[in-house]
Coordinates of C-alpha atoms in Angstrom, one line a residue:
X6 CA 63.9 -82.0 60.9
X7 CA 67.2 -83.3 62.2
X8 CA 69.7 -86.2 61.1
X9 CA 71.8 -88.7 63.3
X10 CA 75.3 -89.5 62.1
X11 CA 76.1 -93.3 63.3
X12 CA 76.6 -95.1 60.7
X13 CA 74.2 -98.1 59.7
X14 CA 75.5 -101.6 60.1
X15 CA 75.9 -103.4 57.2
X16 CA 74.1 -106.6 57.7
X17 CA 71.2 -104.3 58.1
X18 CA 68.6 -102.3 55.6
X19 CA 69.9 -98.8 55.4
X20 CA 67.3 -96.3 57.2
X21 CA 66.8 -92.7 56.9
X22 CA 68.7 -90.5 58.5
X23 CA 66.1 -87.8 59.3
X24 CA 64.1 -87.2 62.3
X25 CA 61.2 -85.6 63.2
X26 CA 60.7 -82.5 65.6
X27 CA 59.7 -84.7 68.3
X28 CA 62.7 -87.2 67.8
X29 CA 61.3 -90.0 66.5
X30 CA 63.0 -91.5 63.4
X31 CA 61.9 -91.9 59.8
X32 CA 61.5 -95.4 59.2
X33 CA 61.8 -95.5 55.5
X34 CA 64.7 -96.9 53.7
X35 CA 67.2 -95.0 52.1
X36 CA 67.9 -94.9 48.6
X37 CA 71.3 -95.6 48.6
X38 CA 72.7 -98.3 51.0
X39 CA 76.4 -97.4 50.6
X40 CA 77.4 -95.4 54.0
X41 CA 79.2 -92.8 52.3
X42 CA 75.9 -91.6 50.6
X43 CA 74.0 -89.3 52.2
X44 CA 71.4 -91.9 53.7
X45 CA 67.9 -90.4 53.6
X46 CA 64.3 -91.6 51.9
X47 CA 62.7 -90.9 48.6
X48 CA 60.5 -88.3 50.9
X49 CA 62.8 -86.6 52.4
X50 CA 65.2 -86.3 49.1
X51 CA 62.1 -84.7 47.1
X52 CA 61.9 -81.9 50.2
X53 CA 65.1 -81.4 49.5
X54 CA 65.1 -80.7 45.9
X55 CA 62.0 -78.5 46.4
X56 CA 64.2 -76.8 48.9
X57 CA 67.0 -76.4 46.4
X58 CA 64.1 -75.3 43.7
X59 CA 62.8 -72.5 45.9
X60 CA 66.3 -71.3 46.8
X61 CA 67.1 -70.9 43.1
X62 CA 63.9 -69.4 42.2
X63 CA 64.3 -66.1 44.8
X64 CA 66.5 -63.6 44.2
X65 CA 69.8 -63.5 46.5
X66 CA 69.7 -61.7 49.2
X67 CA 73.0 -60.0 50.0
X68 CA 74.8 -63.5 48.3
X69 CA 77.3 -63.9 45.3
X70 CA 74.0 -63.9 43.0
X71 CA 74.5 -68.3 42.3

């Protein structure tokens, strides 16, 4: 999963920024238009806090122990 950085134009529905392994964009609309947010879906923002969530529930490895 990667992400592009041009910015959406305004006239335009914001889109998520991710992509797929294969390159092919997600064609979901992100859930905040403003293009200083970080522009990505409702999908992609829950595999992010599940990402977050796992990284809190191991123990640090070799980190500050946040």
């Amino acid at each position: 999963m990667t992400t592009k950085t041009a910015i959406a134009s305004p006239e335009r529905e914001s889109r998520c920024r991710m992509y797929s392994r294969r390159g092919n964009p997600c064609a979901n609309p992100a859930l905040d238009s403003d293009p200083n947010a970080i522009q990505i879906c409702v999908r992609h923002a829950a595999e992010v806090l599940e990402l977050i969530r796992e990284r809190q529930a191991s123990p640090a490895v070799g980190g500050s122990g946040r």
